[in-house]
Amino acid sequence: MTAPVSPDPPDQYRDCRGCISWVSGMTRGVAGRMLLWILVISAVTAVMATSVQLFFDYRRDVSDLEQAMRYIEENQLPGLAEAAWNFHTDALRVQLDGIGHSAWVAGAMVRYGPSQTAELSTGNIHVTQAEVLKFPLLRHVGTKQVLVGEIYVAPNLSNLYGRTINRIAVVLSTQAVKSLVISTSILLLASGMITRHLTAMAQFAKSFEPGKPFAPFVLRRKRQAPHDELAVLSDGLNDAYGRLYAAHQFEVRHNERLSEQVAQRTAELREAHEALAKLATTDRLTGLANRLGLDNAFARELVRAERYGKPLAVILTDIDEFKQVNDTHGHQAGDDVLQEFAAILQREARGSDTVGRCGGEEFLILCPETDLAEALIIAERIRLAVANHTFAAIGNKTSSFGVAALQQSDTEASLVKRADQALYRAKANGRNLVESEQAA
């Protein structure tokens, strides 16, 4: 019997008939039939393997959920009971949060206190839900167990179901992709159209260094190639790295400015520190070292003298009858005389000497690497310079000097004391004299 001839189908169905014909042609050959059988077997195998795998995975997840509940019951309830007994809210919160962090717990609530009126909760829990588990919190008091509270734990069933559904989707998708991606031509096509460009982009991203000049990434395709997803990705890559490069350049310039500012502030702080240190050790009236400055110099020079066996001498001096200057000419004139006297001492002393004001009209010169005879020569030179100087406010004035040299076991106090005694003898012998510590 001859089958009836159907009328010509509309144009929109011709493409579908062409696809069917192409598939039929593929199945006529051995290779086509083998490919079809491979696809069918792969699909059936994938379904069976997926079913078995999902069954055991589901049972393992259920076991993990039950184990998690047992762990809470066996290991964490005693600690919760102890904290509830002591009304230790912080400890309850910490342990409750630890339970809530479990992937198998959706939420938990503790009720404790008189009549279980106090409660703490974490996560999402409604105690009226059927799946919520309730555990009593028992504490041993003597030989009895006392109920101190209750904990409600909501198992995270959505996690269980979600993991199962995700596994179904992942496994089926994987098997489907494995079954479909068999054709070598598809792999070659994908490699030629996508993979090599992505690899080039990855190499570009790997070679990018913010400090180097930025050169945009260019897709190696024909000029008339469409502006497809690869072009969009390339543009986005260039835009992102261009902004990253610009941000790096801004950061470099900003850091350079910050470094300059830090260096400038550091220099200013150093100068201020040095100025403060100088002010702390400098006599305000004369500009010479003050008592603190002299003490620092003494400590330094005594260590040098003892370490290297070098001589050290001290010259103590003051202006003769200086009180009369203040009484007769006033304190301003006295200050002027002290300043001129200090200038003479500074001028006549050596560069290695330390000249300082002890207080009032008394001054001290510390002479390193100088024995007693050399110190006497220095003192005499200064005495003559003072005697020959005409002070602006009072005319001529004299000064007296006491000289002492460092001896074994000397301290700053003992050395200055002998110089002071020599100065006292110079005053007693008529002033305008240089006396040594060896004088009778």
Short mmCIF file of C-alpha atoms in Angstrom, two decimals:
data_model
loop_
_atom_site.label_atom_id
_atom_site.label_comp_id
_atom_site.label_asym_id
_atom_site.label_seq_id
_atom_site.Cartn_x
_atom_site.Cartn_y
_atom_site.Cartn_z
CA MET A 1 0.00 0.00 0.00
CA THR A 2 1.41 3.37 -0.99
CA ALA A 3 1.57 5.99 1.73
CA PRO A 4 -0.23 9.22 1.04
CA VAL A 5 1.90 12.12 -0.11
CA SER A 6 1.80 15.06 2.25
CA PRO A 7 1.78 18.61 0.94
CA ASP A 8 4.99 20.71 0.97
CA PRO A 9 5.67 22.04 4.47
CA PRO A 10 6.05 25.75 5.14
CA ASP A 11 9.52 27.35 4.95
CA GLN A 12 9.94 27.50 8.74
CA TYR A 13 9.90 23.72 8.90
CA ARG A 14 12.41 23.10 6.12
CA ASP A 15 15.40 23.88 8.34
CA CYS A 16 14.21 21.34 10.89
CA ARG A 17 13.85 18.70 8.20
CA GLY A 18 17.39 19.51 7.07
CA CYS A 19 18.73 18.95 10.55
CA ILE A 20 16.91 15.63 10.79
CA SER A 21 18.33 14.57 7.45
CA TRP A 22 21.85 15.52 8.61
CA VAL A 23 21.48 13.42 11.74
CA SER A 24 20.12 10.49 9.71
CA GLY A 25 23.10 10.75 7.41
CA MET A 26 25.47 10.68 10.34
CA THR A 27 23.89 7.47 11.65
CA ARG A 28 24.20 5.58 8.34
CA GLY A 29 27.98 5.19 8.57
CA VAL A 30 29.92 3.09 11.08
CA ALA A 31 31.51 6.11 12.62
CA GLY A 32 28.14 7.80 12.94
CA ARG A 33 26.49 4.79 14.53
CA MET A 34 29.46 4.33 16.87
CA LEU A 35 29.22 7.97 17.86
CA LEU A 36 25.49 7.54 18.48
CA TRP A 37 26.03 4.40 20.55
CA ILE A 38 28.75 6.13 22.52
CA LEU A 39 26.40 8.98 23.24
CA VAL A 40 23.58 6.61 24.30
CA ILE A 41 25.84 4.42 26.45
CA SER A 42 27.44 7.47 28.02
CA ALA A 43 24.04 8.91 28.86
CA VAL A 44 22.75 5.65 30.38
CA THR A 45 25.96 5.10 32.30
CA ALA A 46 25.89 8.67 33.50
CA VAL A 47 22.35 8.27 34.81
CA MET A 48 23.16 5.00 36.59
CA ALA A 49 26.42 6.23 38.04
CA THR A 50 24.79 9.46 39.10
CA SER A 51 21.96 7.61 40.84
CA VAL A 52 24.31 5.33 42.77
CA GLN A 53 26.66 8.16 43.66
CA LEU A 54 23.83 10.43 44.76
CA PHE A 55 22.33 7.67 46.93
CA PHE A 56 25.57 7.09 48.83
CA ASP A 57 26.30 10.82 49.02
CA TYR A 58 22.84 11.42 50.47
CA ARG A 59 23.31 8.66 53.04
CA ARG A 60 26.71 10.12 53.97
CA ASP A 61 25.20 13.58 54.40
CA VAL A 62 22.42 12.16 56.60
CA SER A 63 25.07 10.36 58.65
CA ASP A 64 27.08 13.58 58.96
CA LEU A 65 23.95 15.42 60.12
CA GLU A 66 23.21 12.78 62.74
CA GLN A 67 26.83 12.77 63.86
CA ALA A 68 26.74 16.54 64.22
CA MET A 69 23.66 16.31 66.45
CA ARG A 70 25.32 13.58 68.55
CA TYR A 71 28.44 15.67 68.87
CA ILE A 72 26.40 18.58 70.22
CA GLU A 73 24.62 16.30 72.67
CA GLU A 74 27.75 14.54 73.92
CA ASN A 75 30.37 17.28 73.90
CA GLN A 76 28.70 20.67 74.18
CA LEU A 77 25.71 20.17 76.45
CA PRO A 78 27.86 19.82 79.65
CA GLY A 79 29.59 23.13 78.95
CA LEU A 80 26.27 24.82 78.21
CA ALA A 81 24.77 23.42 81.39
CA GLU A 82 27.70 24.67 83.45
CA ALA A 83 27.44 28.15 81.89
CA ALA A 84 23.65 28.20 82.39
CA TRP A 85 24.06 27.13 86.04
CA ASN A 86 26.48 30.03 86.63
CA PHE A 87 24.45 32.47 84.49
CA HIS A 88 27.60 33.05 82.45
CA THR A 89 26.00 34.76 79.47
CA ASP A 90 29.27 35.34 77.59
CA ALA A 91 30.22 31.67 77.83
CA LEU A 92 26.73 30.66 76.70
CA ARG A 93 26.99 33.05 73.75
CA VAL A 94 30.42 31.72 72.71
CA GLN A 95 29.32 28.07 72.85
CA LEU A 96 26.01 28.82 71.17
CA ASP A 97 27.78 30.66 68.36
CA GLY A 98 30.12 27.69 68.01
CA ILE A 99 27.11 25.41 67.53
CA GLY A 100 25.57 27.86 65.09
CA HIS A 101 28.72 27.89 62.97
CA SER A 102 28.24 24.22 62.11
CA ALA A 103 27.16 23.71 58.51
CA TRP A 104 24.55 21.23 59.76
CA VAL A 105 22.87 23.67 62.15
CA ALA A 106 20.40 26.26 60.88
CA GLY A 107 19.92 27.83 64.31
CA ALA A 108 20.01 27.16 68.03
CA MET A 109 18.36 28.59 71.14
CA VAL A 110 19.13 28.17 74.83
CA ARG A 111 16.57 28.79 77.53
CA TYR A 112 17.87 28.95 81.09
CA GLY A 113 17.34 30.61 84.41
CA PRO A 114 14.31 30.39 86.66
CA SER A 115 11.51 28.73 84.69
CA GLN A 116 13.75 29.02 81.58
CA THR A 117 12.71 32.64 81.08
CA ALA A 118 16.12 33.82 79.84
CA GLU A 119 17.08 32.81 76.34
CA LEU A 120 19.87 33.24 73.82
CA SER A 121 19.66 32.28 70.16
CA THR A 122 21.77 32.16 67.03
CA GLY A 123 20.90 31.60 63.42
CA ASN A 124 17.35 30.96 62.18
CA ILE A 125 15.23 28.88 64.52
CA HIS A 126 11.56 28.53 65.42
CA VAL A 127 11.04 26.15 68.33
CA THR A 128 7.60 25.22 67.00
CA GLN A 129 9.04 23.58 63.89
CA ALA A 130 8.67 19.81 63.81
CA GLU A 131 12.31 19.16 62.90
CA VAL A 132 13.70 21.14 65.86
CA LEU A 133 15.51 18.93 68.38
CA LYS A 134 15.29 19.68 72.09
CA PHE A 135 18.00 18.68 74.57
CA PRO A 136 17.83 19.20 78.35
CA LEU A 137 20.74 20.93 80.06
CA LEU A 138 21.50 18.84 83.17
CA ARG A 139 24.09 19.67 85.81
CA HIS A 140 25.31 17.28 88.47
CA VAL A 141 24.75 18.71 91.94
CA GLY A 142 26.02 16.16 94.36
CA THR A 143 24.42 12.88 93.39
CA LYS A 144 21.51 14.55 91.61
CA GLN A 145 21.03 15.96 88.16
CA VAL A 146 19.37 19.35 88.07
CA LEU A 147 17.65 20.74 84.99
CA VAL A 148 19.20 24.17 84.42
CA GLY A 149 17.86 24.86 80.95
CA GLU A 150 17.05 23.53 77.51
CA ILE A 151 18.64 23.91 74.11
CA TYR A 152 16.73 23.77 70.84
CA VAL A 153 18.68 22.90 67.71
CA ALA A 154 17.26 23.28 64.20
CA PRO A 155 19.04 20.91 61.76
CA ASN A 156 20.02 22.57 58.50
CA LEU A 157 17.89 20.40 56.24
CA SER A 158 18.11 22.97 53.48
CA ASN A 159 21.85 22.33 53.43
CA LEU A 160 21.21 18.60 53.13
CA TYR A 161 18.69 19.03 50.32
CA GLY A 162 20.73 21.74 48.68
CA ARG A 163 23.87 19.59 48.62
CA THR A 164 21.89 16.76 47.07
CA ILE A 165 20.34 18.98 44.42
CA ASN A 166 23.69 20.59 43.68
CA ARG A 167 25.28 17.19 43.28
CA ILE A 168 22.53 16.14 40.91
CA ALA A 169 23.04 19.25 38.83
CA VAL A 170 26.83 19.01 38.90
CA VAL A 171 27.06 15.31 38.17
CA LEU A 172 24.44 15.34 35.44
CA SER A 173 25.93 18.44 33.87
CA THR A 174 29.40 16.94 33.98
CA GLN A 175 28.28 13.67 32.44
CA ALA A 176 26.27 15.49 29.81
CA VAL A 177 29.23 17.67 28.89
CA LYS A 178 31.51 14.65 28.75
CA SER A 179 29.06 12.88 26.47
CA LEU A 180 28.56 15.84 24.17
CA VAL A 181 32.13 17.15 23.96
CA ILE A 182 33.43 14.23 21.90
CA SER A 183 33.89 15.85 18.58
CA THR A 184 37.45 16.83 17.83
CA SER A 185 36.26 19.48 15.45
CA ILE A 186 34.44 21.26 18.26
CA LEU A 187 37.57 21.21 20.39
CA LEU A 188 39.68 22.57 17.56
CA LEU A 189 37.09 25.23 16.79
CA ALA A 190 36.90 26.29 20.41
CA SER A 191 40.67 26.34 20.62
CA GLY A 192 40.99 28.47 17.51
CA MET A 193 38.22 30.92 18.35
CA ILE A 194 38.42 31.24 22.14
CA THR A 195 41.15 29.37 23.97
CA ARG A 196 44.14 30.91 22.23
CA HIS A 197 42.76 34.40 22.85
CA LEU A 198 42.09 33.65 26.52
CA THR A 199 45.60 32.24 26.82
CA ALA A 200 47.00 35.41 25.28
CA MET A 201 44.94 37.48 27.74
CA ALA A 202 46.23 35.40 30.63
CA GLN A 203 49.82 35.90 29.48
CA PHE A 204 49.15 39.62 29.13
CA ALA A 205 47.72 39.75 32.66
CA LYS A 206 50.66 37.73 34.01
CA SER A 207 53.23 39.97 32.34
CA PHE A 208 51.57 43.20 33.49
CA GLU A 209 53.66 45.20 35.94
CA PRO A 210 52.40 48.59 37.17
CA GLY A 211 55.86 50.11 37.01
CA LYS A 212 56.34 49.37 33.30
CA PRO A 213 54.78 51.39 30.45
CA PHE A 214 51.27 50.16 29.69
CA ALA A 215 50.61 48.70 26.21
CA PRO A 216 46.94 47.71 25.56
CA PHE A 217 46.10 44.10 24.71
CA VAL A 218 45.14 43.52 21.05
CA LEU A 219 43.15 40.51 19.84
CA ARG A 220 44.99 38.83 16.95
CA ARG A 221 42.02 38.52 14.62
CA LYS A 222 40.90 39.89 11.30
CA ARG A 223 39.98 43.54 11.29
CA GLN A 224 36.42 42.81 10.22
CA ALA A 225 35.88 40.41 13.12
CA PRO A 226 32.64 41.19 15.03
CA HIS A 227 32.71 43.00 18.35
CA ASP A 228 31.83 39.87 20.27
CA GLU A 229 32.32 38.77 23.89
CA LEU A 230 36.08 38.36 23.39
CA ALA A 231 36.31 41.95 22.19
CA VAL A 232 34.26 43.11 25.19
CA LEU A 233 36.53 41.10 27.49
CA SER A 234 39.61 42.56 25.82
CA ASP A 235 38.26 46.09 26.22
CA GLY A 236 37.39 45.43 29.85
CA LEU A 237 40.86 43.99 30.46
CA ASN A 238 42.53 47.02 28.90
CA ASP A 239 40.29 49.39 30.85
CA ALA A 240 40.95 47.62 34.15
CA TYR A 241 44.71 47.49 33.70
CA GLY A 242 44.77 51.02 32.32
CA ARG A 243 43.06 52.28 35.47
CA LEU A 244 45.38 50.11 37.58
CA TYR A 245 48.40 51.60 35.83
CA ALA A 246 47.06 55.14 36.29
CA ALA A 247 46.38 54.43 39.97
CA HIS A 248 49.90 53.08 40.38
CA GLN A 249 51.38 56.16 38.76
CA PHE A 250 49.31 58.37 41.05
CA GLU A 251 50.44 56.33 44.04
CA VAL A 252 54.08 56.64 42.98
CA ARG A 253 53.79 60.42 42.65
CA HIS A 254 51.88 60.62 45.91
CA ASN A 255 54.50 58.52 47.71
CA GLU A 256 57.27 60.69 46.28
CA ARG A 257 55.53 63.79 47.60
CA LEU A 258 54.98 62.11 50.94
CA SER A 259 58.64 61.07 51.07
CA GLU A 260 59.71 64.63 50.36
CA GLN A 261 57.37 65.95 53.03
CA VAL A 262 58.55 63.33 55.53
CA ALA A 263 62.20 64.17 54.79
CA GLN A 264 61.45 67.87 55.18
CA ARG A 265 59.56 67.35 58.45
CA THR A 266 62.32 65.06 59.69
CA ALA A 267 64.95 67.70 58.95
CA GLU A 268 62.82 70.34 60.67
CA LEU A 269 62.34 68.11 63.70
CA ARG A 270 66.07 67.37 63.80
CA GLU A 271 66.89 71.06 63.66
CA ALA A 272 64.31 71.81 66.35
CA HIS A 273 65.68 69.01 68.51
CA GLU A 274 69.21 70.28 68.09
CA ALA A 275 68.07 73.81 68.91
CA LEU A 276 66.28 72.60 72.04
CA ALA A 277 69.29 70.55 73.07
CA LYS A 278 71.50 73.60 72.58
CA LEU A 279 69.12 75.79 74.58
CA ALA A 280 69.10 73.27 77.40
CA THR A 281 72.91 73.32 77.68
CA THR A 282 73.59 76.97 76.84
CA ASP A 283 73.76 79.95 79.21
CA ARG A 284 71.14 82.45 78.08
CA LEU A 285 73.16 85.58 78.90
CA THR A 286 76.63 84.71 77.61
CA GLY A 287 75.96 82.00 75.04
CA LEU A 288 78.49 79.74 76.76
CA ALA A 289 77.79 76.29 78.14
CA ASN A 290 75.65 76.33 81.27
CA ARG A 291 76.02 74.06 84.28
CA LEU A 292 74.29 71.16 82.46
CA GLY A 293 76.50 71.66 79.43
CA LEU A 294 79.61 71.68 81.63
CA ASP A 295 78.46 68.50 83.41
CA ASN A 296 78.00 66.77 80.04
CA ALA A 297 81.44 67.91 78.87
CA PHE A 298 83.02 66.81 82.17
CA ALA A 299 81.47 63.35 81.93
CA ARG A 300 82.69 62.97 78.36
CA GLU A 301 86.24 64.21 78.99
CA LEU A 302 86.70 62.25 82.22
CA VAL A 303 85.87 59.02 80.36
CA ARG A 304 88.36 59.91 77.60
CA ALA A 305 91.08 60.82 80.05
CA GLU A 306 90.69 57.60 82.04
CA ARG A 307 90.38 55.37 78.95
CA TYR A 308 93.34 56.76 77.00
CA GLY A 309 95.48 58.04 79.89
CA LYS A 310 95.33 61.64 78.69
CA PRO A 311 95.81 64.68 80.98
CA LEU A 312 92.92 66.98 81.80
CA ALA A 313 92.97 70.41 83.42
CA VAL A 314 90.39 72.85 84.77
CA ILE A 315 90.62 76.65 84.93
CA LEU A 316 88.20 78.39 87.29
CA THR A 317 87.92 82.19 87.03
CA ASP A 318 85.75 85.12 88.02
CA ILE A 319 85.76 88.91 87.71
CA ASP A 320 87.41 90.70 90.60
CA GLU A 321 85.06 92.76 92.77
CA PHE A 322 82.19 92.25 90.39
CA LYS A 323 79.63 93.16 93.05
CA GLN A 324 80.81 96.77 92.88
CA VAL A 325 79.89 96.84 89.18
CA ASN A 326 76.27 95.97 89.93
CA ASP A 327 76.13 98.30 92.93
CA THR A 328 77.71 101.25 91.11
CA HIS A 329 76.60 100.89 87.49
CA GLY A 330 73.50 98.70 87.76
CA HIS A 331 72.69 95.16 86.76
CA GLN A 332 72.44 95.92 83.04
CA ALA A 333 76.03 97.12 83.07
CA GLY A 334 76.93 94.00 85.02
CA ASP A 335 75.30 91.84 82.34
CA ASP A 336 77.23 93.71 79.64
CA VAL A 337 80.51 93.12 81.51
CA LEU A 338 79.71 89.39 81.83
CA GLN A 339 79.02 89.15 78.11
CA GLU A 340 82.30 90.90 77.21
CA PHE A 341 84.19 88.76 79.72
CA ALA A 342 82.65 85.59 78.23
CA ALA A 343 83.66 86.73 74.74
CA ILE A 344 87.28 87.17 75.90
CA LEU A 345 87.30 83.68 77.43
CA GLN A 346 85.86 82.17 74.27
CA ARG A 347 88.35 84.02 72.08
CA GLU A 348 91.46 83.18 74.12
CA ALA A 349 90.56 79.55 74.81
CA ARG A 350 91.53 76.84 72.35
CA GLY A 351 89.11 75.20 69.96
CA SER A 352 89.21 71.95 71.91
CA ASP A 353 88.43 73.66 75.22
CA THR A 354 84.94 73.93 76.72
CA VAL A 355 84.10 77.31 78.19
CA GLY A 356 81.09 77.60 80.46
CA ARG A 357 79.44 79.74 83.08
CA CYS A 358 79.11 78.10 86.48
CA GLY A 359 76.93 80.84 87.90
CA GLY A 360 77.06 84.54 88.66
CA GLU A 361 80.47 85.93 87.63
CA GLU A 362 82.24 82.56 87.93
CA PHE A 363 83.34 80.73 84.77
CA LEU A 364 85.08 77.41 84.08
CA ILE A 365 87.33 76.29 81.22
CA LEU A 366 87.73 72.55 80.67
CA CYS A 367 91.00 71.80 78.89
CA PRO A 368 91.31 68.25 77.50
CA GLU A 369 94.76 66.71 76.84
CA THR A 370 96.31 69.54 78.88
CA ASP A 371 98.62 69.19 81.87
CA LEU A 372 98.94 71.67 84.74
CA ALA A 373 101.82 73.69 83.22
CA GLU A 374 99.97 74.16 79.90
CA ALA A 375 96.80 75.15 81.75
CA LEU A 376 98.70 77.79 83.71
CA ILE A 377 99.98 79.29 80.45
CA ILE A 378 96.44 79.43 79.05
CA ALA A 379 95.12 81.02 82.25
CA GLU A 380 97.87 83.66 82.26
CA ARG A 381 97.15 84.54 78.63
CA ILE A 382 93.49 85.03 79.41
CA ARG A 383 94.30 87.08 82.54
CA LEU A 384 96.41 89.50 80.49
CA ALA A 385 93.71 89.75 77.82
CA VAL A 386 91.13 90.68 80.46
CA ALA A 387 93.40 93.18 82.18
CA ASN A 388 94.19 94.91 78.88
CA HIS A 389 90.54 95.03 77.80
CA THR A 390 88.47 98.18 78.24
CA PHE A 391 84.90 97.27 79.11
CA ALA A 392 82.34 99.58 77.50
CA ALA A 393 80.35 100.23 80.65
CA ILE A 394 83.07 100.39 83.34
CA GLY A 395 86.48 100.65 81.70
CA ASN A 396 89.26 98.30 82.91
CA LYS A 397 88.65 95.28 85.12
CA THR A 398 90.74 92.35 86.32
CA SER A 399 90.07 88.68 86.96
CA SER A 400 91.54 85.88 89.07
CA PHE A 401 92.22 82.26 88.10
CA GLY A 402 92.53 78.92 89.86
CA VAL A 403 94.06 75.98 87.97
CA ALA A 404 93.95 72.23 88.79
CA ALA A 405 94.86 69.08 86.85
CA LEU A 406 93.25 65.64 86.93
CA GLN A 407 94.77 63.19 89.39
CA GLN A 408 94.16 59.50 89.92
CA SER A 409 90.71 58.69 91.41
CA ASP A 410 89.57 62.27 90.76
CA THR A 411 85.93 63.08 90.19
CA GLU A 412 84.40 66.19 88.72
CA ALA A 413 83.65 67.49 92.21
CA SER A 414 87.14 66.87 93.61
CA LEU A 415 88.87 68.40 90.58
CA VAL A 416 86.69 71.53 90.61
CA LYS A 417 87.12 71.80 94.37
CA ARG A 418 90.94 72.05 94.05
CA ALA A 419 90.58 74.64 91.27
CA ASP A 420 88.17 76.59 93.49
CA GLN A 421 90.67 76.49 96.35
CA ALA A 422 93.37 77.81 94.01
CA LEU A 423 91.02 80.60 92.92
CA TYR A 424 90.37 81.45 96.55
CA ARG A 425 94.13 81.78 97.12
CA ALA A 426 94.39 84.09 94.08
CA LYS A 427 91.72 86.30 95.64
CA ALA A 428 93.43 86.21 99.01
CA ASN A 429 96.84 87.11 97.52
CA GLY A 430 95.59 90.34 95.96
CA ARG A 431 93.48 89.33 92.93
CA ASN A 432 94.43 89.60 89.24
CA LEU A 433 96.50 86.45 89.73
CA VAL A 434 96.74 82.88 88.44
CA GLU A 435 97.14 80.32 91.21
CA SER A 436 97.85 76.61 90.87
CA GLU A 437 96.53 73.83 93.05
CA GLN A 438 100.16 73.21 94.07
CA ALA A 439 100.55 76.70 95.59
CA ALA A 440 101.09 76.79 99.33
#
